[in-house]
Amino acid sequence: MARYSTISLKRRIFRDKTAHVLMVILTILSLGVLFFMGFGLWYKSRDVLAAQSLWSLLTSSVWSPLKGEFGFLPFIAGTVSVTALSIVIALPVSLLTGIFLTENVRPWVKRFIFPVLDILAGIPSVIYGVWGTLIIVPFIADRVGSRFIEYTSGYSVLAGGIVMSVMITPLLISLFIEIFSSIPNGLRDASASLGATRWQTFYKIVIRKALPGIIAAVVLAVSRALGETIAILMVCGNVVMIPESLFDSCYPLPALIANSYGEMLSVPMFESALMFAAFILFFVILLFNTGSRIVLQSVEKQYKL
């Protein structure tokens, strides 16, 4: 019996050590994939970096591949404009919808809403692009733009922001519902027993407890918006310019890569320039997520109940 127990103990120890080594290897591999992706994009970008300084590439507005001039400022400005506008539109709608569905509806309503959200989140981005081209772009050109400026084609930052906000709203609502539902009901009951109203309970207790999760959800939505390609390519106009208003056309970085990749073999250094565009996008998302993790840790310490 003692011999059997010894063998069983050795087997458990062996399995624990094997699982530990396997998890370490998988962790190193996942970090290695991230490193090699960044290194590969930088390596393929070295020709354009050798031809122009980094400062010139990031701050120049001149985009003339035939002359070997690659200024990425219009593409960076277009990416930031569309992403920021989509978050400004989607975040309040998603947050208030998540609050309502979590705190004020019956359970059967949630069982109906979740499949709808899954369907919306699973629709291909090209469908959103077609919808934006057929509905949003003409609406902006004929109804909205004429009230503010003399003329707009409708293919604009505003169209891209609206389409992108509709795309990320289901994701945000689903995340917010999960986050708010995970807050223990005991906290709500304790707040109500002290005389707090439902809104005071949600604002002072639920939001405070869920704030790290809310920040993480917004980071995920921003990362999704930064990398979206097809839908934005179809509604933004793809004009190389720095947008000065919501009704100006723009040309985000993902659209540049998708729209120009087939042409790169015919122009010297075009391939390198497109790889540098991908590297910019990769670096921005990496930097944004790293900074958000630092902020998230600070918020978790500050608002820990």
PDB file of C-alpha atoms in Angstrom:
ATOM      1  CA  MET A   1       0.000   0.000   0.000  1.00  0.00           C
ATOM      2  CA  ALA A   2       2.810   2.383   0.897  1.00  0.00           C
ATOM      3  CA  ARG A   3       4.604   1.471  -2.333  1.00  0.00           C
ATOM      4  CA  TYR A   4       1.451   2.243  -4.345  1.00  0.00           C
ATOM      5  CA  SER A   5       1.085   5.622  -2.601  1.00  0.00           C
ATOM      6  CA  THR A   6       4.711   6.469  -3.388  1.00  0.00           C
ATOM      7  CA  ILE A   7       4.233   5.642  -7.083  1.00  0.00           C
ATOM      8  CA  SER A   8       1.012   7.692  -7.203  1.00  0.00           C
ATOM      9  CA  LEU A   9       2.767  10.644  -5.564  1.00  0.00           C
ATOM     10  CA  LYS A  10       5.633  10.487  -8.058  1.00  0.00           C
ATOM     11  CA  ARG A  11       3.158  10.434 -10.937  1.00  0.00           C
ATOM     12  CA  ARG A  12       1.361  13.515  -9.610  1.00  0.00           C
ATOM     13  CA  ILE A  13       4.663  15.332  -9.156  1.00  0.00           C
ATOM     14  CA  PHE A  14       5.702  14.368 -12.689  1.00  0.00           C
ATOM     15  CA  ARG A  15       2.397  15.607 -14.144  1.00  0.00           C
ATOM     16  CA  ASP A  16       2.682  18.888 -12.216  1.00  0.00           C
ATOM     17  CA  LYS A  17       6.216  19.488 -13.435  1.00  0.00           C
ATOM     18  CA  THR A  18       5.253  18.581 -17.019  1.00  0.00           C
ATOM     19  CA  ALA A  19       2.293  20.971 -16.946  1.00  0.00           C
ATOM     20  CA  HIS A  20       4.497  23.732 -15.517  1.00  0.00           C
ATOM     21  CA  VAL A  21       7.157  23.281 -18.213  1.00  0.00           C
ATOM     22  CA  LEU A  22       4.490  23.158 -20.931  1.00  0.00           C
ATOM     23  CA  MET A  23       2.865  26.404 -19.733  1.00  0.00           C
ATOM     24  CA  VAL A  24       6.262  28.131 -19.592  1.00  0.00           C
ATOM     25  CA  ILE A  25       7.038  27.003 -23.147  1.00  0.00           C
ATOM     26  CA  LEU A  26       3.650  28.186 -24.444  1.00  0.00           C
ATOM     27  CA  THR A  27       4.077  31.539 -22.694  1.00  0.00           C
ATOM     28  CA  ILE A  28       7.513  32.033 -24.244  1.00  0.00           C
ATOM     29  CA  LEU A  29       6.132  31.045 -27.663  1.00  0.00           C
ATOM     30  CA  SER A  30       3.282  33.562 -27.428  1.00  0.00           C
ATOM     31  CA  LEU A  31       5.704  36.333 -26.503  1.00  0.00           C
ATOM     32  CA  GLY A  32       8.052  35.142 -29.226  1.00  0.00           C
ATOM     33  CA  VAL A  33       5.326  35.398 -31.861  1.00  0.00           C
ATOM     34  CA  LEU A  34       4.716  39.013 -30.830  1.00  0.00           C
ATOM     35  CA  PHE A  35       8.438  39.784 -30.984  1.00  0.00           C
ATOM     36  CA  PHE A  36       8.981  38.145 -34.373  1.00  0.00           C
ATOM     37  CA  MET A  37       5.942  39.915 -35.846  1.00  0.00           C
ATOM     38  CA  GLY A  38       7.351  43.283 -34.801  1.00  0.00           C
ATOM     39  CA  PHE A  39      10.864  42.377 -35.900  1.00  0.00           C
ATOM     40  CA  GLY A  40       9.647  41.087 -39.259  1.00  0.00           C
ATOM     41  CA  LEU A  41       7.700  44.276 -39.995  1.00  0.00           C
ATOM     42  CA  TRP A  42      10.671  46.424 -38.975  1.00  0.00           C
ATOM     43  CA  TYR A  43      13.048  44.335 -41.086  1.00  0.00           C
ATOM     44  CA  LYS A  44      10.861  44.689 -44.171  1.00  0.00           C
ATOM     45  CA  SER A  45      10.638  48.458 -43.522  1.00  0.00           C
ATOM     46  CA  ARG A  46      14.372  49.081 -43.393  1.00  0.00           C
ATOM     47  CA  ASP A  47      14.636  50.317 -47.024  1.00  0.00           C
ATOM     48  CA  VAL A  48      12.191  53.195 -46.574  1.00  0.00           C
ATOM     49  CA  LEU A  49      13.733  53.987 -43.182  1.00  0.00           C
ATOM     50  CA  ALA A  50      17.126  54.214 -44.843  1.00  0.00           C
ATOM     51  CA  ALA A  51      15.801  56.502 -47.587  1.00  0.00           C
ATOM     52  CA  GLN A  52      13.913  58.880 -45.263  1.00  0.00           C
ATOM     53  CA  SER A  53      14.280  59.786 -41.633  1.00  0.00           C
ATOM     54  CA  LEU A  54      11.725  58.506 -39.142  1.00  0.00           C
ATOM     55  CA  TRP A  55      10.687  62.080 -38.331  1.00  0.00           C
ATOM     56  CA  SER A  56      10.088  62.829 -42.000  1.00  0.00           C
ATOM     57  CA  LEU A  57       8.025  59.672 -42.481  1.00  0.00           C
ATOM     58  CA  LEU A  58       5.791  60.430 -39.508  1.00  0.00           C
ATOM     59  CA  THR A  59       5.348  64.181 -39.989  1.00  0.00           C
ATOM     60  CA  SER A  60       5.340  64.671 -43.765  1.00  0.00           C
ATOM     61  CA  SER A  61       2.035  65.019 -45.624  1.00  0.00           C
ATOM     62  CA  VAL A  62       3.483  64.322 -49.068  1.00  0.00           C
ATOM     63  CA  TRP A  63       2.560  60.900 -50.444  1.00  0.00           C
ATOM     64  CA  SER A  64       4.098  60.347 -53.871  1.00  0.00           C
ATOM     65  CA  PRO A  65       5.352  56.767 -54.313  1.00  0.00           C
ATOM     66  CA  LEU A  66       6.506  57.426 -57.887  1.00  0.00           C
ATOM     67  CA  LYS A  67       8.886  60.101 -56.560  1.00  0.00           C
ATOM     68  CA  GLY A  68       9.905  58.032 -53.553  1.00  0.00           C
ATOM     69  CA  GLU A  69       8.207  60.368 -51.055  1.00  0.00           C
ATOM     70  CA  PHE A  70       6.241  58.658 -48.299  1.00  0.00           C
ATOM     71  CA  GLY A  71       4.584  60.893 -45.716  1.00  0.00           C
ATOM     72  CA  PHE A  72       2.361  58.971 -43.327  1.00  0.00           C
ATOM     73  CA  LEU A  73       0.847  61.875 -41.397  1.00  0.00           C
ATOM     74  CA  PRO A  74      -2.455  61.916 -43.380  1.00  0.00           C
ATOM     75  CA  PHE A  75      -2.918  58.179 -42.795  1.00  0.00           C
ATOM     76  CA  ILE A  76      -2.137  58.450 -39.084  1.00  0.00           C
ATOM     77  CA  ALA A  77      -4.519  61.403 -38.744  1.00  0.00           C
ATOM     78  CA  GLY A  78      -7.257  59.495 -40.574  1.00  0.00           C
ATOM     79  CA  THR A  79      -6.810  56.420 -38.380  1.00  0.00           C
ATOM     80  CA  VAL A  80      -6.917  58.440 -35.152  1.00  0.00           C
ATOM     81  CA  SER A  81      -9.908  60.505 -36.309  1.00  0.00           C
ATOM     82  CA  VAL A  82     -12.098  57.550 -37.253  1.00  0.00           C
ATOM     83  CA  THR A  83     -11.138  55.532 -34.172  1.00  0.00           C
ATOM     84  CA  ALA A  84     -11.711  58.416 -31.750  1.00  0.00           C
ATOM     85  CA  LEU A  85     -15.066  59.305 -33.292  1.00  0.00           C
ATOM     86  CA  SER A  86     -16.263  55.699 -33.208  1.00  0.00           C
ATOM     87  CA  ILE A  87     -15.409  55.401 -29.503  1.00  0.00           C
ATOM     88  CA  VAL A  88     -17.091  58.737 -28.719  1.00  0.00           C
ATOM     89  CA  ILE A  89     -20.285  57.496 -30.382  1.00  0.00           C
ATOM     90  CA  ALA A  90     -20.243  53.872 -29.231  1.00  0.00           C
ATOM     91  CA  LEU A  91     -19.101  54.194 -25.609  1.00  0.00           C
ATOM     92  CA  PRO A  92     -22.054  56.165 -24.144  1.00  0.00           C
ATOM     93  CA  VAL A  93     -24.625  54.101 -26.068  1.00  0.00           C
ATOM     94  CA  SER A  94     -23.003  50.810 -25.063  1.00  0.00           C
ATOM     95  CA  LEU A  95     -22.491  51.808 -21.439  1.00  0.00           C
ATOM     96  CA  LEU A  96     -26.053  53.039 -20.926  1.00  0.00           C
ATOM     97  CA  THR A  97     -27.455  49.993 -22.730  1.00  0.00           C
ATOM     98  CA  GLY A  98     -25.361  47.702 -20.549  1.00  0.00           C
ATOM     99  CA  ILE A  99     -26.579  49.499 -17.424  1.00  0.00           C
ATOM    100  CA  PHE A 100     -30.210  49.219 -18.516  1.00  0.00           C
ATOM    101  CA  LEU A 101     -30.000  45.544 -19.476  1.00  0.00           C
ATOM    102  CA  THR A 102     -28.209  44.671 -16.250  1.00  0.00           C
ATOM    103  CA  GLU A 103     -30.207  46.665 -13.713  1.00  0.00           C
ATOM    104  CA  ASN A 104     -33.690  47.271 -15.132  1.00  0.00           C
ATOM    105  CA  VAL A 105     -34.896  44.393 -17.310  1.00  0.00           C
ATOM    106  CA  ARG A 106     -36.267  40.935 -16.687  1.00  0.00           C
ATOM    107  CA  PRO A 107     -34.065  37.866 -17.279  1.00  0.00           C
ATOM    108  CA  TRP A 108     -36.029  36.785 -20.379  1.00  0.00           C
ATOM    109  CA  VAL A 109     -35.113  40.061 -22.071  1.00  0.00           C
ATOM    110  CA  LYS A 110     -31.427  39.257 -21.618  1.00  0.00           C
ATOM    111  CA  ARG A 111     -31.972  35.810 -23.125  1.00  0.00           C
ATOM    112  CA  PHE A 112     -33.428  37.534 -26.181  1.00  0.00           C
ATOM    113  CA  ILE A 113     -30.821  40.308 -26.407  1.00  0.00           C
ATOM    114  CA  PHE A 114     -27.685  38.146 -26.201  1.00  0.00           C
ATOM    115  CA  PRO A 115     -28.341  36.164 -29.429  1.00  0.00           C
ATOM    116  CA  VAL A 116     -29.083  39.438 -31.232  1.00  0.00           C
ATOM    117  CA  LEU A 117     -25.788  40.890 -30.046  1.00  0.00           C
ATOM    118  CA  ASP A 118     -23.964  37.731 -31.131  1.00  0.00           C
ATOM    119  CA  ILE A 119     -25.519  38.000 -34.581  1.00  0.00           C
ATOM    120  CA  LEU A 120     -24.528  41.667 -34.907  1.00  0.00           C
ATOM    121  CA  ALA A 121     -20.988  40.927 -33.741  1.00  0.00           C
ATOM    122  CA  GLY A 122     -20.685  38.048 -36.222  1.00  0.00           C
ATOM    123  CA  ILE A 123     -21.776  39.977 -39.319  1.00  0.00           C
ATOM    124  CA  PRO A 124     -18.819  40.316 -41.747  1.00  0.00           C
ATOM    125  CA  SER A 125     -17.309  43.769 -41.902  1.00  0.00           C
ATOM    126  CA  VAL A 126     -17.954  44.008 -45.646  1.00  0.00           C
ATOM    127  CA  ILE A 127     -21.709  43.925 -44.911  1.00  0.00           C
ATOM    128  CA  TYR A 128     -21.290  46.915 -42.625  1.00  0.00           C
ATOM    129  CA  GLY A 129     -19.305  48.577 -45.392  1.00  0.00           C
ATOM    130  CA  VAL A 130     -22.063  47.996 -47.951  1.00  0.00           C
ATOM    131  CA  TRP A 131     -24.655  49.290 -45.460  1.00  0.00           C
ATOM    132  CA  GLY A 132     -22.547  52.379 -44.855  1.00  0.00           C
ATOM    133  CA  THR A 133     -22.091  52.985 -48.585  1.00  0.00           C
ATOM    134  CA  LEU A 134     -25.782  52.631 -49.407  1.00  0.00           C
ATOM    135  CA  ILE A 135     -27.325  54.324 -46.345  1.00  0.00           C
ATOM    136  CA  ILE A 136     -24.883  56.383 -44.278  1.00  0.00           C
ATOM    137  CA  VAL A 137     -22.860  58.008 -47.076  1.00  0.00           C
ATOM    138  CA  PRO A 138     -25.916  59.326 -49.025  1.00  0.00           C
ATOM    139  CA  PHE A 139     -27.543  60.452 -45.780  1.00  0.00           C
ATOM    140  CA  ILE A 140     -24.470  62.500 -44.846  1.00  0.00           C
ATOM    141  CA  ALA A 141     -24.129  63.918 -48.375  1.00  0.00           C
ATOM    142  CA  ASP A 142     -27.781  64.865 -48.827  1.00  0.00           C
ATOM    143  CA  ARG A 143     -29.136  65.565 -45.353  1.00  0.00           C
ATOM    144  CA  VAL A 144     -26.386  66.253 -42.814  1.00  0.00           C
ATOM    145  CA  GLY A 145     -23.451  67.743 -44.701  1.00  0.00           C
ATOM    146  CA  SER A 146     -25.496  70.389 -46.518  1.00  0.00           C
ATOM    147  CA  ARG A 147     -26.478  71.901 -43.163  1.00  0.00           C
ATOM    148  CA  PHE A 148     -22.871  72.592 -42.184  1.00  0.00           C
ATOM    149  CA  ILE A 149     -20.738  72.921 -45.316  1.00  0.00           C
ATOM    150  CA  GLU A 150     -21.312  73.733 -48.962  1.00  0.00           C
ATOM    151  CA  TYR A 151     -20.546  70.273 -50.330  1.00  0.00           C
ATOM    152  CA  THR A 152     -19.471  66.836 -49.161  1.00  0.00           C
ATOM    153  CA  SER A 153     -19.433  63.544 -51.011  1.00  0.00           C
ATOM    154  CA  GLY A 154     -20.500  61.690 -47.874  1.00  0.00           C
ATOM    155  CA  TYR A 155     -17.357  59.568 -47.895  1.00  0.00           C
ATOM    156  CA  SER A 156     -15.901  61.079 -44.774  1.00  0.00           C
ATOM    157  CA  VAL A 157     -14.556  60.718 -41.263  1.00  0.00           C
ATOM    158  CA  LEU A 158     -18.132  60.932 -39.996  1.00  0.00           C
ATOM    159  CA  ALA A 159     -19.251  58.015 -42.168  1.00  0.00           C
ATOM    160  CA  GLY A 160     -16.288  55.931 -41.014  1.00  0.00           C
ATOM    161  CA  GLY A 161     -16.907  56.797 -37.365  1.00  0.00           C
ATOM    162  CA  ILE A 162     -20.605  55.890 -37.578  1.00  0.00           C
ATOM    163  CA  VAL A 163     -19.986  52.578 -39.330  1.00  0.00           C
ATOM    164  CA  MET A 164     -17.181  51.653 -36.952  1.00  0.00           C
ATOM    165  CA  SER A 165     -19.249  52.609 -33.886  1.00  0.00           C
ATOM    166  CA  VAL A 166     -22.058  50.315 -35.062  1.00  0.00           C
ATOM    167  CA  MET A 167     -19.521  47.512 -35.517  1.00  0.00           C
ATOM    168  CA  ILE A 168     -18.007  47.774 -32.030  1.00  0.00           C
ATOM    169  CA  THR A 169     -21.232  48.530 -30.125  1.00  0.00           C
ATOM    170  CA  PRO A 170     -22.361  44.853 -29.870  1.00  0.00           C
ATOM    171  CA  LEU A 171     -18.935  43.897 -28.552  1.00  0.00           C
ATOM    172  CA  LEU A 172     -18.976  46.647 -25.928  1.00  0.00           C
ATOM    173  CA  ILE A 173     -22.537  45.910 -24.813  1.00  0.00           C
ATOM    174  CA  SER A 174     -21.775  42.204 -24.390  1.00  0.00           C
ATOM    175  CA  LEU A 175     -18.648  42.973 -22.364  1.00  0.00           C
ATOM    176  CA  PHE A 176     -20.415  45.555 -20.180  1.00  0.00           C
ATOM    177  CA  ILE A 177     -23.281  43.158 -19.427  1.00  0.00           C
ATOM    178  CA  GLU A 178     -20.825  40.453 -18.405  1.00  0.00           C
ATOM    179  CA  ILE A 179     -18.839  42.902 -16.277  1.00  0.00           C
ATOM    180  CA  PHE A 180     -21.862  44.362 -14.476  1.00  0.00           C
ATOM    181  CA  SER A 181     -23.436  40.924 -13.983  1.00  0.00           C
ATOM    182  CA  SER A 182     -20.272  39.688 -12.278  1.00  0.00           C
ATOM    183  CA  ILE A 183     -20.600  42.265  -9.479  1.00  0.00           C
ATOM    184  CA  PRO A 184     -21.908  40.447  -6.352  1.00  0.00           C
ATOM    185  CA  ASN A 185     -25.529  41.248  -5.509  1.00  0.00           C
ATOM    186  CA  GLY A 186     -24.486  41.497  -1.876  1.00  0.00           C
ATOM    187  CA  LEU A 187     -22.857  44.846  -2.605  1.00  0.00           C
ATOM    188  CA  ARG A 188     -26.093  46.148  -4.117  1.00  0.00           C
ATOM    189  CA  ASP A 189     -28.132  44.858  -1.180  1.00  0.00           C
ATOM    190  CA  ALA A 190     -25.765  46.420   1.362  1.00  0.00           C
ATOM    191  CA  SER A 191     -25.969  49.779  -0.404  1.00  0.00           C
ATOM    192  CA  ALA A 192     -29.764  49.626  -0.604  1.00  0.00           C
ATOM    193  CA  SER A 193     -29.994  48.728   3.091  1.00  0.00           C
ATOM    194  CA  LEU A 194     -28.151  51.951   3.923  1.00  0.00           C
ATOM    195  CA  GLY A 195     -30.784  53.983   2.082  1.00  0.00           C
ATOM    196  CA  ALA A 196     -29.054  54.523  -1.267  1.00  0.00           C
ATOM    197  CA  THR A 197     -31.191  54.823  -4.377  1.00  0.00           C
ATOM    198  CA  ARG A 198     -30.777  52.474  -7.314  1.00  0.00           C
ATOM    199  CA  TRP A 199     -28.808  55.099  -9.260  1.00  0.00           C
ATOM    200  CA  GLN A 200     -26.604  55.912  -6.249  1.00  0.00           C
ATOM    201  CA  THR A 201     -25.915  52.213  -5.779  1.00  0.00           C
ATOM    202  CA  PHE A 202     -24.948  51.769  -9.391  1.00  0.00           C
ATOM    203  CA  TYR A 203     -22.872  54.957  -9.592  1.00  0.00           C
ATOM    204  CA  LYS A 204     -21.078  54.606  -6.250  1.00  0.00           C
ATOM    205  CA  ILE A 205     -20.741  50.829  -6.004  1.00  0.00           C
ATOM    206  CA  VAL A 206     -21.213  48.989  -9.285  1.00  0.00           C
ATOM    207  CA  ILE A 207     -19.357  51.428 -11.535  1.00  0.00           C
ATOM    208  CA  ARG A 208     -16.523  51.744  -9.023  1.00  0.00           C
ATOM    209  CA  LYS A 209     -16.138  47.985  -8.769  1.00  0.00           C
ATOM    210  CA  ALA A 210     -16.457  47.469 -12.524  1.00  0.00           C
ATOM    211  CA  LEU A 211     -14.173  50.341 -13.605  1.00  0.00           C
ATOM    212  CA  PRO A 212     -11.136  48.153 -14.393  1.00  0.00           C
ATOM    213  CA  GLY A 213     -13.328  45.912 -16.527  1.00  0.00           C
ATOM    214  CA  ILE A 214     -14.823  48.928 -18.301  1.00  0.00           C
ATOM    215  CA  ILE A 215     -11.355  50.223 -19.142  1.00  0.00           C
ATOM    216  CA  ALA A 216     -10.308  46.796 -20.436  1.00  0.00           C
ATOM    217  CA  ALA A 217     -13.439  46.613 -22.620  1.00  0.00           C
ATOM    218  CA  VAL A 218     -12.739  50.051 -24.099  1.00  0.00           C
ATOM    219  CA  VAL A 219      -9.133  49.047 -24.834  1.00  0.00           C
ATOM    220  CA  LEU A 220     -10.373  45.953 -26.652  1.00  0.00           C
ATOM    221  CA  ALA A 221     -12.825  48.057 -28.683  1.00  0.00           C
ATOM    222  CA  VAL A 222     -10.127  50.596 -29.595  1.00  0.00           C
ATOM    223  CA  SER A 223      -7.805  47.815 -30.738  1.00  0.00           C
ATOM    224  CA  ARG A 224     -10.621  46.427 -32.885  1.00  0.00           C
ATOM    225  CA  ALA A 225     -11.331  49.866 -34.360  1.00  0.00           C
ATOM    226  CA  LEU A 226      -7.666  50.591 -35.108  1.00  0.00           C
ATOM    227  CA  GLY A 227      -7.288  47.426 -37.161  1.00  0.00           C
ATOM    228  CA  GLU A 228     -10.570  47.444 -39.094  1.00  0.00           C
ATOM    229  CA  THR A 229     -10.029  47.506 -42.843  1.00  0.00           C
ATOM    230  CA  ILE A 230     -12.752  46.663 -45.344  1.00  0.00           C
ATOM    231  CA  ALA A 231     -15.714  48.578 -43.922  1.00  0.00           C
ATOM    232  CA  ILE A 232     -13.663  51.734 -43.364  1.00  0.00           C
ATOM    233  CA  LEU A 233     -12.050  51.449 -46.788  1.00  0.00           C
ATOM    234  CA  MET A 234     -15.524  51.504 -48.354  1.00  0.00           C
ATOM    235  CA  VAL A 235     -16.875  54.635 -46.620  1.00  0.00           C
ATOM    236  CA  CYS A 236     -13.951  56.964 -45.857  1.00  0.00           C
ATOM    237  CA  GLY A 237     -13.178  58.149 -49.379  1.00  0.00           C
ATOM    238  CA  ASN A 238      -9.515  57.080 -49.401  1.00  0.00           C
ATOM    239  CA  VAL A 239      -8.170  60.538 -50.178  1.00  0.00           C
ATOM    240  CA  VAL A 240      -4.638  61.308 -48.982  1.00  0.00           C
ATOM    241  CA  MET A 241      -5.302  64.389 -46.859  1.00  0.00           C
ATOM    242  CA  ILE A 242      -5.354  65.456 -43.231  1.00  0.00           C
ATOM    243  CA  PRO A 243      -9.063  65.744 -42.343  1.00  0.00           C
ATOM    244  CA  GLU A 244      -9.947  69.166 -40.964  1.00  0.00           C
ATOM    245  CA  SER A 245     -13.605  68.404 -40.268  1.00  0.00           C
ATOM    246  CA  LEU A 246     -15.907  65.421 -39.842  1.00  0.00           C
ATOM    247  CA  PHE A 247     -17.089  65.839 -43.442  1.00  0.00           C
ATOM    248  CA  ASP A 248     -13.617  65.541 -44.998  1.00  0.00           C
ATOM    249  CA  SER A 249     -12.452  62.307 -46.576  1.00  0.00           C
ATOM    250  CA  CYS A 250      -9.619  60.386 -44.949  1.00  0.00           C
ATOM    251  CA  TYR A 251      -7.360  57.411 -45.582  1.00  0.00           C
ATOM    252  CA  PRO A 252      -6.678  55.233 -42.505  1.00  0.00           C
ATOM    253  CA  LEU A 253      -3.596  53.029 -42.334  1.00  0.00           C
ATOM    254  CA  PRO A 254      -5.436  49.668 -42.625  1.00  0.00           C
ATOM    255  CA  ALA A 255      -7.221  50.924 -45.745  1.00  0.00           C
ATOM    256  CA  LEU A 256      -3.880  52.003 -47.239  1.00  0.00           C
ATOM    257  CA  ILE A 257      -2.399  48.546 -46.708  1.00  0.00           C
ATOM    258  CA  ALA A 258      -5.438  46.703 -48.099  1.00  0.00           C
ATOM    259  CA  ASN A 259      -5.937  49.063 -51.021  1.00  0.00           C
ATOM    260  CA  SER A 260      -2.321  49.332 -52.183  1.00  0.00           C
ATOM    261  CA  TYR A 261      -0.778  45.948 -51.499  1.00  0.00           C
ATOM    262  CA  GLY A 262      -1.287  44.684 -55.035  1.00  0.00           C
ATOM    263  CA  GLU A 263       0.562  47.673 -56.475  1.00  0.00           C
ATOM    264  CA  MET A 264       3.691  47.372 -54.385  1.00  0.00           C
ATOM    265  CA  LEU A 265       5.693  45.317 -56.894  1.00  0.00           C
ATOM    266  CA  SER A 266       5.583  48.025 -59.565  1.00  0.00           C
ATOM    267  CA  VAL A 267       7.002  50.906 -57.517  1.00  0.00           C
ATOM    268  CA  PRO A 268      10.418  50.885 -55.822  1.00  0.00           C
ATOM    269  CA  MET A 269      10.250  50.920 -52.031  1.00  0.00           C
ATOM    270  CA  PHE A 270       6.435  50.776 -52.074  1.00  0.00           C
ATOM    271  CA  GLU A 271       6.536  47.373 -50.387  1.00  0.00           C
ATOM    272  CA  SER A 272       8.836  48.716 -47.708  1.00  0.00           C
ATOM    273  CA  ALA A 273       6.559  51.717 -47.167  1.00  0.00           C
ATOM    274  CA  LEU A 274       3.500  49.494 -46.747  1.00  0.00           C
ATOM    275  CA  MET A 275       5.377  47.297 -44.291  1.00  0.00           C
ATOM    276  CA  PHE A 276       6.271  50.444 -42.377  1.00  0.00           C
ATOM    277  CA  ALA A 277       2.574  51.370 -42.317  1.00  0.00           C
ATOM    278  CA  ALA A 278       1.832  47.948 -40.826  1.00  0.00           C
ATOM    279  CA  PHE A 279       4.669  48.461 -38.334  1.00  0.00           C
ATOM    280  CA  ILE A 280       3.198  51.825 -37.267  1.00  0.00           C
ATOM    281  CA  LEU A 281      -0.178  50.186 -36.681  1.00  0.00           C
ATOM    282  CA  PHE A 282       1.434  47.303 -34.801  1.00  0.00           C
ATOM    283  CA  PHE A 283       3.493  49.640 -32.624  1.00  0.00           C
ATOM    284  CA  VAL A 284       0.566  51.965 -31.853  1.00  0.00           C
ATOM    285  CA  ILE A 285      -1.674  49.081 -30.763  1.00  0.00           C
ATOM    286  CA  LEU A 286       1.147  47.556 -28.706  1.00  0.00           C
ATOM    287  CA  LEU A 287       1.955  50.888 -27.062  1.00  0.00           C
ATOM    288  CA  PHE A 288      -1.721  51.640 -26.419  1.00  0.00           C
ATOM    289  CA  ASN A 289      -2.359  48.261 -24.815  1.00  0.00           C
ATOM    290  CA  THR A 290       0.794  48.484 -22.700  1.00  0.00           C
ATOM    291  CA  GLY A 291      -0.118  51.969 -21.473  1.00  0.00           C
ATOM    292  CA  SER A 292      -3.680  50.880 -20.753  1.00  0.00           C
ATOM    293  CA  ARG A 293      -2.422  47.983 -18.631  1.00  0.00           C
ATOM    294  CA  ILE A 294      -0.416  50.422 -16.533  1.00  0.00           C
ATOM    295  CA  VAL A 295      -3.445  52.672 -16.116  1.00  0.00           C
ATOM    296  CA  LEU A 296      -5.614  49.646 -15.359  1.00  0.00           C
ATOM    297  CA  GLN A 297      -3.334  48.488 -12.558  1.00  0.00           C
ATOM    298  CA  SER A 298      -3.372  51.981 -11.067  1.00  0.00           C
ATOM    299  CA  VAL A 299      -7.175  52.120 -11.240  1.00  0.00           C
ATOM    300  CA  GLU A 300      -7.515  48.677  -9.659  1.00  0.00           C
ATOM    301  CA  LYS A 301      -5.417  49.814  -6.685  1.00  0.00           C
ATOM    302  CA  GLN A 302      -7.232  53.134  -6.336  1.00  0.00           C
ATOM    303  CA  TYR A 303     -10.805  51.830  -6.620  1.00  0.00           C
ATOM    304  CA  LYS A 304     -10.381  48.492  -4.928  1.00  0.00           C
ATOM    305  CA  LEU A 305     -13.310  47.848  -2.609  1.00  0.00           C
TER     306      LEU A 305
END
